[in-house]
Amino acid sequence: MQKFTVTIPLSLYIHIPWCVRKCPYCDFNSHESRNGIPEDLYVDALLKDLNEQLPRIWGRRLVSIFFGGGTPSLFSAQAIDKILTGVNTLMNIGPDIEITLEANPGTVDESRFIGFRQAGVNRLSLGIQSLQDEKLQRLGRIHHRDHALRAIDAAQKAGFDNMNLDLMHGLPGQSIADALHDLKDALAWNTPHLSWYQLTIEPNTVFYSKPPRLPEDETLWDIQEEGKKIIAEQGLEQYEVSAYAKSGKECVHNLNYWEFGDYLGIGAGAHSKITDVDKQVITRHWQMRTPKDYLDESKAFVAKETILSEQDVIFEFMLNALRLTNGVPLNLFTQRTGLETVVLEPILTQAKAKKLLVEDPTLLKPTELGRRFLNDLMGMFLIKQ
Ligand SMILES: C[S@@+](CC[C@H](N)C(=O)[O-])C[C@H]1O[C@@H](n2cnc3c(N)ncnc32)[C@H](O)[C@@H]1O
Ligand code: SF4
């Protein structure tokens, strides 16, 4: 029986589902904006969606807001301002919570960034991916190196001292030297946060049906190991599988996911995880996936809803928490899942015997070996019903 005794932090995710062009590696819920974007209709729908979902989170205070995509920077500053003003009137927002917006360098300039900032956005996440034109072209990006450099410069000039750069590695035809050069080039901008993703080939993408030639495993390993050293030299500490930050600049929003906090998602295909303390259950629900269905007034916003089983809760908690380099305190498990830690004990004993988890009885923290074989470690918590 689950039992929740402390308040669980709550984040708001706002999904903007359009992009100028679909990238061949991307499996996000993003759609090409060939016939323009119904910005006004979508802003109204988002606020209606939020209004309808309020009873799920009455009185709770937000710790972060995240505009993700798709490409949120395709929206005008006025639209972002209208959304944030609406959120502010409907929800309890502290004066200085983190408000992030994802931006594609091919869609921005300094005046747009200034507008976003005036609307209340205080953190930008720039989808740089690479600073080499040949690689950007291979990734099907709409931007070039120059756009990326201009976007970083414009973001800094607009006063965004809290910023993330998304960079990918393990790209088609990429050598170790290429990848490390790209990394150094991006880090020269003194970013306080870096998301450094290894390219993965996802089902239902162009790269899946026409796979590019990727670097050998040995090269990928060397890129990772050497790259981590370069990032550390720049004063950024790894705190999650792909996330690196200067002290105090970790992403509040993503940390809340990894620490199994609650989040409400609005917008096409957004999903939510909410702890219902009255009913003592954790629920998940998903909004209509396509912009067409989401904007169809004859349809409900929520497409699907489910209550997590005890097995789901255990697995999902571990799946997230073990991504964190320093893990989490063991008692967070009880706070966030409502379950006693005794349910974990047999698996913790096995994982510690295999040297995948540290021995500290107050922590759930992967060892270096555990981080290397993270999927195996996570799989141990997949309890069959
Ligand atoms: C929603 S996108 C970010 C914003 C914007 N849409 C863009 O691409 O510029 C999130 C990030 O995930 C990363 N990403 C997406 N697909 C990936 C894949 N298949 N492998 C590795 N990283 C990926 C990219 O770095 C991307 O910037
Ligand atoms: S711009 Fe970003 S969200 Fe859009 S298709 Fe490319 S990677 Fe995906």
Short mmCIF file of C-alpha atoms and ligand atoms in Angstrom, two decimals:
data_model
loop_
_atom_site.label_atom_id
_atom_site.label_comp_id
_atom_site.label_asym_id
_atom_site.label_seq_id
_atom_site.Cartn_x
_atom_site.Cartn_y
_atom_site.Cartn_z
CA MET A 1 0.00 0.00 0.00
CA GLN A 2 1.42 3.37 -1.03
CA LYS A 3 1.68 6.21 1.49
CA PHE A 4 2.79 9.75 0.62
CA THR A 5 3.79 11.99 3.51
CA VAL A 6 5.69 14.91 1.95
CA THR A 7 4.80 17.34 -0.82
CA ILE A 8 6.21 16.31 -4.19
CA PRO A 9 7.70 19.08 -6.37
CA LEU A 10 5.65 19.93 -9.47
CA SER A 11 6.89 21.12 -12.90
CA LEU A 12 4.97 22.30 -15.95
CA TYR A 13 5.94 21.10 -19.44
CA ILE A 14 4.57 22.93 -22.48
CA HIS A 15 4.95 21.16 -25.83
CA ILE A 16 5.25 23.09 -29.10
CA PRO A 17 4.93 20.41 -31.80
CA TRP A 18 6.18 22.16 -34.97
CA CYS A 19 9.56 22.39 -36.71
CA VAL A 20 10.65 24.01 -39.97
CA ARG A 21 11.89 20.60 -41.16
CA LYS A 22 11.95 17.15 -39.61
CA CYS A 23 15.51 16.02 -38.82
CA PRO A 24 16.26 12.46 -40.02
CA TYR A 25 17.34 11.23 -36.55
CA CYS A 26 14.47 12.72 -34.56
CA ASP A 27 11.62 10.73 -33.00
CA PHE A 28 10.17 13.59 -30.95
CA ASN A 29 6.55 14.56 -31.49
CA SER A 30 7.41 17.23 -34.05
CA HIS A 31 5.68 18.03 -37.33
CA GLU A 32 6.83 20.08 -40.31
CA SER A 33 5.13 23.46 -40.37
CA ARG A 34 4.49 23.40 -44.12
CA ASN A 35 1.22 25.33 -44.04
CA GLY A 36 2.22 27.79 -41.33
CA ILE A 37 1.55 27.50 -37.62
CA PRO A 38 -1.86 28.26 -36.06
CA GLU A 39 -0.14 30.13 -33.24
CA ASP A 40 -3.18 31.92 -31.80
CA LEU A 41 -5.36 28.82 -31.86
CA TYR A 42 -2.64 26.78 -30.21
CA VAL A 43 -2.00 29.33 -27.44
CA ASP A 44 -5.74 29.37 -26.65
CA ALA A 45 -5.83 25.56 -26.67
CA LEU A 46 -2.83 25.34 -24.31
CA LEU A 47 -4.50 27.61 -21.76
CA LYS A 48 -7.80 25.74 -22.08
CA ASP A 49 -5.92 22.46 -21.62
CA LEU A 50 -4.21 23.83 -18.50
CA ASN A 51 -7.50 25.11 -17.12
CA GLU A 52 -9.12 21.70 -17.55
CA GLN A 53 -6.25 19.96 -15.80
CA LEU A 54 -6.10 22.28 -12.79
CA PRO A 55 -8.19 20.03 -10.49
CA ARG A 56 -5.38 17.47 -10.69
CA ILE A 57 -2.92 19.84 -9.02
CA TRP A 58 -5.02 22.29 -6.96
CA GLY A 59 -2.99 24.62 -4.78
CA ARG A 60 0.38 23.13 -5.67
CA ARG A 61 3.35 25.41 -6.39
CA LEU A 62 5.45 25.07 -9.52
CA VAL A 63 9.24 24.61 -9.33
CA SER A 64 9.89 25.00 -13.09
CA ILE A 65 8.37 25.56 -16.51
CA PHE A 66 9.83 24.11 -19.72
CA PHE A 67 8.86 24.94 -23.31
CA GLY A 68 10.00 21.92 -25.32
CA GLY A 69 9.49 20.68 -28.80
CA GLY A 70 9.47 20.55 -31.65
CA THR A 71 10.80 24.06 -31.90
CA PRO A 72 9.33 26.47 -29.32
CA SER A 73 11.49 29.30 -30.74
CA LEU A 74 9.23 29.27 -33.82
CA PHE A 75 6.64 30.96 -31.62
CA SER A 76 6.66 34.74 -31.32
CA ALA A 77 7.64 36.43 -28.06
CA GLN A 78 4.02 37.69 -27.85
CA ALA A 79 2.71 34.11 -27.92
CA ILE A 80 5.15 32.98 -25.21
CA ASP A 81 4.20 36.04 -23.18
CA LYS A 82 0.49 35.23 -23.51
CA ILE A 83 1.09 31.62 -22.42
CA LEU A 84 3.17 32.65 -19.38
CA THR A 85 0.68 35.35 -18.40
CA GLY A 86 -2.09 32.73 -18.59
CA VAL A 87 -0.07 30.21 -16.55
CA ASN A 88 0.61 32.92 -13.98
CA THR A 89 -3.07 33.68 -13.47
CA LEU A 90 -4.04 30.01 -13.24
CA MET A 91 -1.19 28.62 -11.14
CA ASN A 92 0.94 29.31 -8.14
CA ILE A 93 4.36 30.39 -9.51
CA GLY A 94 7.21 31.59 -7.33
CA PRO A 95 8.98 34.83 -8.39
CA ASP A 96 12.20 33.20 -9.52
CA ILE A 97 11.42 29.74 -10.80
CA GLU A 98 13.38 28.36 -13.74
CA ILE A 99 11.60 28.96 -17.07
CA THR A 100 13.39 27.28 -20.00
CA LEU A 101 12.70 27.53 -23.72
CA GLU A 102 14.28 25.31 -26.39
CA ALA A 103 15.52 27.24 -29.40
CA ASN A 104 16.73 26.12 -32.79
CA PRO A 105 19.57 28.39 -34.04
CA GLY A 106 17.94 28.51 -37.48
CA THR A 107 14.87 30.31 -36.09
CA VAL A 108 16.16 33.09 -33.86
CA ASP A 109 17.77 36.49 -33.63
CA GLU A 110 18.64 38.83 -30.78
CA SER A 111 15.30 40.70 -30.81
CA ARG A 112 13.38 37.43 -30.45
CA PHE A 113 15.60 36.43 -27.53
CA ILE A 114 15.03 39.82 -25.87
CA GLY A 115 11.28 39.29 -26.33
CA PHE A 116 11.44 35.82 -24.75
CA ARG A 117 13.35 37.27 -21.82
CA GLN A 118 10.84 40.06 -21.34
CA ALA A 119 8.08 37.44 -21.40
CA GLY A 120 9.72 35.75 -18.38
CA VAL A 121 11.91 33.05 -19.94
CA ASN A 122 15.16 32.94 -17.91
CA ARG A 123 16.92 29.89 -19.38
CA LEU A 124 17.58 29.04 -23.03
CA SER A 125 18.44 25.65 -24.44
CA LEU A 126 20.08 25.99 -27.85
CA GLY A 127 20.00 23.02 -30.26
CA ILE A 128 23.53 23.50 -31.64
CA GLN A 129 24.18 19.76 -32.37
CA SER A 130 27.52 20.48 -34.07
CA LEU A 131 29.57 23.49 -35.11
CA GLN A 132 30.80 21.84 -38.32
CA ASP A 133 28.81 22.59 -41.46
CA GLU A 134 29.41 19.20 -43.03
CA LYS A 135 28.01 17.46 -39.91
CA LEU A 136 25.04 19.82 -39.65
CA GLN A 137 24.18 19.04 -43.24
CA ARG A 138 24.50 15.31 -42.61
CA LEU A 139 22.09 15.71 -39.68
CA GLY A 140 19.61 17.50 -41.95
CA ARG A 141 19.69 20.63 -39.79
CA ILE A 142 18.26 23.88 -41.09
CA HIS A 143 21.16 25.87 -39.59
CA HIS A 144 24.86 26.36 -40.33
CA ARG A 145 27.83 27.00 -38.05
CA ASP A 146 27.39 30.77 -38.47
CA HIS A 147 23.76 30.63 -37.31
CA ALA A 148 24.78 28.62 -34.26
CA LEU A 149 27.54 31.07 -33.30
CA ARG A 150 25.24 34.03 -33.85
CA ALA A 151 22.52 32.40 -31.73
CA ILE A 152 24.91 31.81 -28.79
CA ASP A 153 26.20 35.36 -29.06
CA ALA A 154 22.67 36.80 -29.32
CA ALA A 155 21.48 34.78 -26.31
CA GLN A 156 24.38 36.06 -24.23
CA LYS A 157 23.80 39.65 -25.42
CA ALA A 158 20.10 39.32 -24.54
CA GLY A 159 21.22 38.59 -20.97
CA PHE A 160 20.69 34.81 -20.76
CA ASP A 161 23.36 33.87 -18.26
CA ASN A 162 21.52 30.58 -17.68
CA MET A 163 21.91 28.67 -20.91
CA ASN A 164 22.27 25.14 -22.21
CA LEU A 165 23.92 23.99 -25.41
CA ASP A 166 22.71 20.69 -26.94
CA LEU A 167 25.59 19.01 -28.74
CA MET A 168 25.61 15.57 -30.33
CA HIS A 169 28.51 13.18 -30.93
CA GLY A 170 29.03 9.81 -32.57
CA LEU A 171 27.83 11.41 -35.81
CA PRO A 172 28.05 9.78 -39.26
CA GLY A 173 31.69 9.75 -40.37
CA GLN A 174 32.88 11.48 -37.20
CA SER A 175 36.47 10.82 -36.05
CA ILE A 176 37.65 11.19 -32.45
CA ALA A 177 39.54 14.36 -33.40
CA ASP A 178 36.43 15.79 -35.12
CA ALA A 179 34.20 15.15 -32.10
CA LEU A 180 36.66 16.57 -29.59
CA HIS A 181 37.28 19.62 -31.75
CA ASP A 182 33.53 20.23 -31.94
CA LEU A 183 33.26 19.92 -28.17
CA LYS A 184 36.12 22.36 -27.50
CA ASP A 185 34.66 24.79 -30.02
CA ALA A 186 31.31 24.81 -28.21
CA LEU A 187 32.84 24.96 -24.73
CA ALA A 188 34.86 28.03 -25.72
CA TRP A 189 31.58 29.94 -25.26
CA ASN A 190 31.78 29.29 -21.53
CA THR A 191 28.32 27.75 -21.34
CA PRO A 192 27.13 27.00 -17.78
CA HIS A 193 25.32 23.84 -18.99
CA LEU A 194 25.96 21.28 -21.71
CA SER A 195 23.79 18.38 -22.87
CA TRP A 196 26.15 16.09 -24.75
CA TYR A 197 24.16 13.35 -26.46
CA GLN A 198 25.47 10.36 -28.37
CA LEU A 199 23.45 10.04 -31.57
CA THR A 200 21.02 7.13 -31.27
CA ILE A 201 19.13 5.60 -34.17
CA GLU A 202 15.47 5.58 -33.20
CA PRO A 203 12.69 3.53 -34.82
CA ASN A 204 10.35 5.49 -37.12
CA THR A 205 13.05 7.89 -38.29
CA VAL A 206 14.70 8.35 -41.68
CA PHE A 207 18.04 7.23 -40.19
CA TYR A 208 16.35 4.00 -39.06
CA SER A 209 15.18 3.09 -42.54
CA LYS A 210 18.38 4.35 -44.21
CA PRO A 211 21.06 3.92 -41.54
CA PRO A 212 24.11 6.15 -41.91
CA ARG A 213 27.56 4.73 -41.25
CA LEU A 214 28.31 5.50 -37.63
CA PRO A 215 31.71 5.40 -35.88
CA GLU A 216 32.89 2.02 -34.51
CA ASP A 217 32.19 1.22 -30.84
CA GLU A 218 35.85 1.73 -29.96
CA THR A 219 35.79 5.24 -31.45
CA LEU A 220 32.55 6.02 -29.59
CA TRP A 221 34.14 4.89 -26.34
CA ASP A 222 37.24 7.06 -26.89
CA ILE A 223 35.09 10.07 -27.79
CA GLN A 224 33.17 9.63 -24.50
CA GLU A 225 36.23 9.16 -22.31
CA GLU A 226 38.32 11.95 -23.83
CA GLY A 227 35.30 14.25 -24.12
CA LYS A 228 34.46 13.91 -20.44
CA LYS A 229 37.99 15.05 -19.54
CA ILE A 230 37.69 18.11 -21.76
CA ILE A 231 34.31 19.02 -20.27
CA ALA A 232 35.66 18.61 -16.71
CA GLU A 233 38.62 20.89 -17.53
CA GLN A 234 36.08 23.56 -18.43
CA GLY A 235 34.60 23.38 -14.90
CA LEU A 236 31.40 21.55 -15.84
CA GLU A 237 30.53 18.54 -13.69
CA GLN A 238 28.64 15.56 -15.05
CA TYR A 239 25.44 15.06 -13.03
CA GLU A 240 23.45 12.82 -15.39
CA VAL A 241 24.19 10.46 -18.30
CA SER A 242 24.30 13.33 -20.83
CA ALA A 243 24.11 16.46 -18.64
CA TYR A 244 27.02 18.60 -17.42
CA ALA A 245 26.78 21.83 -15.44
CA LYS A 246 28.71 24.42 -13.53
CA SER A 247 27.88 24.27 -9.83
CA GLY A 248 24.35 25.61 -9.21
CA LYS A 249 23.42 25.60 -12.93
CA GLU A 250 21.92 22.10 -13.07
CA CYS A 251 18.55 22.07 -14.84
CA VAL A 252 15.84 22.24 -12.15
CA HIS A 253 13.21 20.94 -14.57
CA ASN A 254 15.11 17.85 -15.72
CA LEU A 255 16.34 17.13 -12.17
CA ASN A 256 12.71 17.01 -11.11
CA TYR A 257 12.05 14.29 -13.72
CA TRP A 258 15.10 12.29 -12.68
CA GLU A 259 14.20 12.59 -8.99
CA PHE A 260 10.73 11.28 -9.84
CA GLY A 261 8.95 14.54 -9.07
CA ASP A 262 5.55 15.33 -10.58
CA TYR A 263 4.93 17.13 -13.86
CA LEU A 264 1.93 18.35 -15.71
CA GLY A 265 2.28 18.38 -19.50
CA ILE A 266 0.16 20.54 -21.78
CA GLY A 267 0.20 20.61 -25.57
CA ALA A 268 0.05 17.97 -28.30
CA GLY A 269 1.43 14.62 -27.13
CA ALA A 270 2.60 16.00 -23.76
CA HIS A 271 2.44 13.56 -20.91
CA SER A 272 2.03 14.00 -17.18
CA LYS A 273 2.93 12.16 -14.01
CA ILE A 274 0.89 13.24 -11.03
CA THR A 275 0.77 11.90 -7.49
CA ASP A 276 -2.80 11.88 -6.21
CA VAL A 277 -2.33 12.06 -2.44
CA ASP A 278 -6.07 11.71 -1.73
CA LYS A 279 -6.32 8.46 -3.66
CA GLN A 280 -2.75 7.42 -2.77
CA VAL A 281 -1.86 6.60 -6.38
CA ILE A 282 0.49 7.86 -9.10
CA THR A 283 -1.17 8.51 -12.45
CA ARG A 284 0.09 9.12 -15.96
CA HIS A 285 -1.86 10.72 -18.76
CA TRP A 286 -1.14 11.71 -22.36
CA GLN A 287 -2.61 14.49 -24.48
CA MET A 288 -3.76 13.98 -28.10
CA ARG A 289 -0.59 13.45 -30.14
CA THR A 290 -1.14 15.22 -33.46
CA PRO A 291 -1.67 18.99 -33.59
CA LYS A 292 -4.81 18.32 -35.68
CA ASP A 293 -6.43 16.14 -33.01
CA TYR A 294 -5.23 18.36 -30.20
CA LEU A 295 -6.80 21.42 -31.85
CA ASP A 296 -10.02 19.58 -32.71
CA GLU A 297 -12.58 21.07 -30.33
CA SER A 298 -14.83 18.03 -30.65
CA LYS A 299 -12.13 15.90 -29.01
CA ALA A 300 -10.93 15.85 -25.40
CA PHE A 301 -7.33 16.93 -24.79
CA VAL A 302 -6.53 13.80 -22.77
CA ALA A 303 -6.08 10.74 -25.00
CA LYS A 304 -5.11 8.17 -22.40
CA GLU A 305 -4.84 7.85 -18.64
CA THR A 306 -3.47 5.14 -16.38
CA ILE A 307 -2.67 4.39 -12.74
CA LEU A 308 0.86 3.08 -12.22
CA SER A 309 1.17 -0.36 -10.62
CA GLU A 310 3.63 -0.91 -7.78
CA GLN A 311 6.00 -2.63 -10.26
CA ASP A 312 5.75 0.32 -12.68
CA VAL A 313 6.50 2.77 -9.89
CA ILE A 314 9.57 0.87 -8.70
CA PHE A 315 10.99 0.51 -12.22
CA GLU A 316 10.26 4.08 -13.27
CA PHE A 317 11.77 5.52 -10.10
CA MET A 318 14.99 3.52 -10.58
CA LEU A 319 15.10 4.20 -14.33
CA ASN A 320 15.26 7.91 -13.57
CA ALA A 321 17.24 8.06 -10.32
CA LEU A 322 20.06 5.82 -11.57
CA ARG A 323 20.72 8.22 -14.46
CA LEU A 324 22.03 10.69 -11.88
CA THR A 325 25.79 10.46 -11.36
CA ASN A 326 25.46 10.97 -7.60
CA GLY A 327 22.29 8.91 -7.37
CA VAL A 328 19.68 9.89 -4.76
CA PRO A 329 19.25 9.39 -1.00
CA LEU A 330 17.52 6.07 -0.31
CA ASN A 331 14.71 7.80 1.58
CA LEU A 332 13.72 9.69 -1.59
CA PHE A 333 12.38 6.36 -2.83
CA THR A 334 9.76 6.29 -0.06
CA GLN A 335 8.93 9.99 -0.41
CA ARG A 336 8.35 9.78 -4.17
CA THR A 337 6.82 6.31 -4.55
CA GLY A 338 4.98 5.97 -1.23
CA LEU A 339 6.57 2.51 -0.87
CA GLU A 340 8.83 1.17 1.89
CA THR A 341 12.44 0.53 0.83
CA VAL A 342 12.12 -3.06 1.98
CA VAL A 343 10.54 -3.86 -1.43
CA LEU A 344 13.92 -3.03 -3.03
CA GLU A 345 16.13 -4.97 -0.68
CA PRO A 346 16.62 -8.27 -2.54
CA ILE A 347 17.58 -6.41 -5.75
CA LEU A 348 19.81 -3.93 -3.94
CA THR A 349 21.69 -6.84 -2.37
CA GLN A 350 22.19 -8.46 -5.79
CA ALA A 351 23.25 -5.18 -7.45
CA LYS A 352 25.74 -4.46 -4.66
CA ALA A 353 27.16 -7.99 -4.92
CA LYS A 354 27.74 -7.32 -8.63
CA LYS A 355 29.43 -4.01 -7.71
CA LEU A 356 26.87 -2.03 -9.75
CA LEU A 357 25.65 0.03 -6.77
CA VAL A 358 27.75 1.67 -4.04
CA GLU A 359 27.65 -0.04 -0.63
CA ASP A 360 26.40 3.05 1.30
CA PRO A 361 23.06 1.99 2.92
CA THR A 362 21.68 5.56 2.77
CA LEU A 363 22.23 6.01 -0.98
CA LEU A 364 20.97 4.67 -4.30
CA LYS A 365 24.04 5.43 -6.36
CA PRO A 366 25.56 3.56 -9.30
CA THR A 367 29.26 2.71 -9.13
CA GLU A 368 31.46 3.50 -12.12
CA LEU A 369 30.80 -0.06 -13.29
CA GLY A 370 27.07 0.50 -12.75
CA ARG A 371 27.19 3.62 -14.89
CA ARG A 372 28.99 1.72 -17.64
CA PHE A 373 26.38 -1.07 -17.59
CA LEU A 374 23.47 1.20 -16.74
CA ASN A 375 20.89 -0.65 -18.85
CA ASP A 376 21.72 -3.94 -17.12
CA LEU A 377 21.49 -2.26 -13.72
CA MET A 378 18.14 -0.64 -14.56
CA GLY A 379 16.86 -3.94 -15.95
CA MET A 380 17.35 -5.56 -12.55
CA PHE A 381 14.46 -3.45 -11.21
CA LEU A 382 12.05 -4.60 -13.93
CA ILE A 383 10.00 -6.87 -11.69
CA LYS A 384 7.72 -9.32 -13.54
CA GLN A 385 4.15 -9.37 -12.23
C1 LIG B 1 13.57 18.59 -28.79
S1 LIG B 1 15.19 18.67 -29.30
C2 LIG B 1 15.74 20.37 -29.01
C3 LIG B 1 15.23 21.63 -29.65
C4 LIG B 1 15.14 21.80 -31.12
N1 LIG B 1 14.09 20.99 -31.60
C5 LIG B 1 16.41 21.48 -31.86
O1 LIG B 1 16.57 20.37 -32.30
O2 LIG B 1 17.20 22.41 -32.05
C6 LIG B 1 16.13 17.99 -27.98
C7 LIG B 1 17.55 17.54 -28.23
O3 LIG B 1 17.63 16.13 -28.25
C8 LIG B 1 18.76 15.72 -28.99
N2 LIG B 1 18.36 14.61 -29.84
C9 LIG B 1 17.25 14.49 -30.56
N3 LIG B 1 17.20 13.29 -31.21
C10 LIG B 1 18.35 12.64 -30.87
C11 LIG B 1 18.91 11.36 -31.20
N4 LIG B 1 18.30 10.51 -32.03
N5 LIG B 1 20.10 11.02 -30.65
C12 LIG B 1 20.73 11.86 -29.80
N6 LIG B 1 20.25 13.08 -29.45
C13 LIG B 1 19.08 13.46 -29.98
C14 LIG B 1 19.24 16.91 -29.77
O4 LIG B 1 20.46 17.36 -29.25
C15 LIG B 1 18.15 17.93 -29.54
O5 LIG B 1 18.64 19.24 -29.45
S1 SF4 B 2 14.46 20.59 -34.89
FE1 SF4 B 2 14.61 19.36 -32.98
S2 SF4 B 2 12.54 18.58 -32.56
FE2 SF4 B 2 12.57 19.36 -34.67
S3 SF4 B 2 12.92 17.59 -35.92
FE3 SF4 B 2 14.93 18.50 -35.50
S4 SF4 B 2 15.68 17.54 -33.59
FE4 SF4 B 2 13.51 17.06 -33.80
#
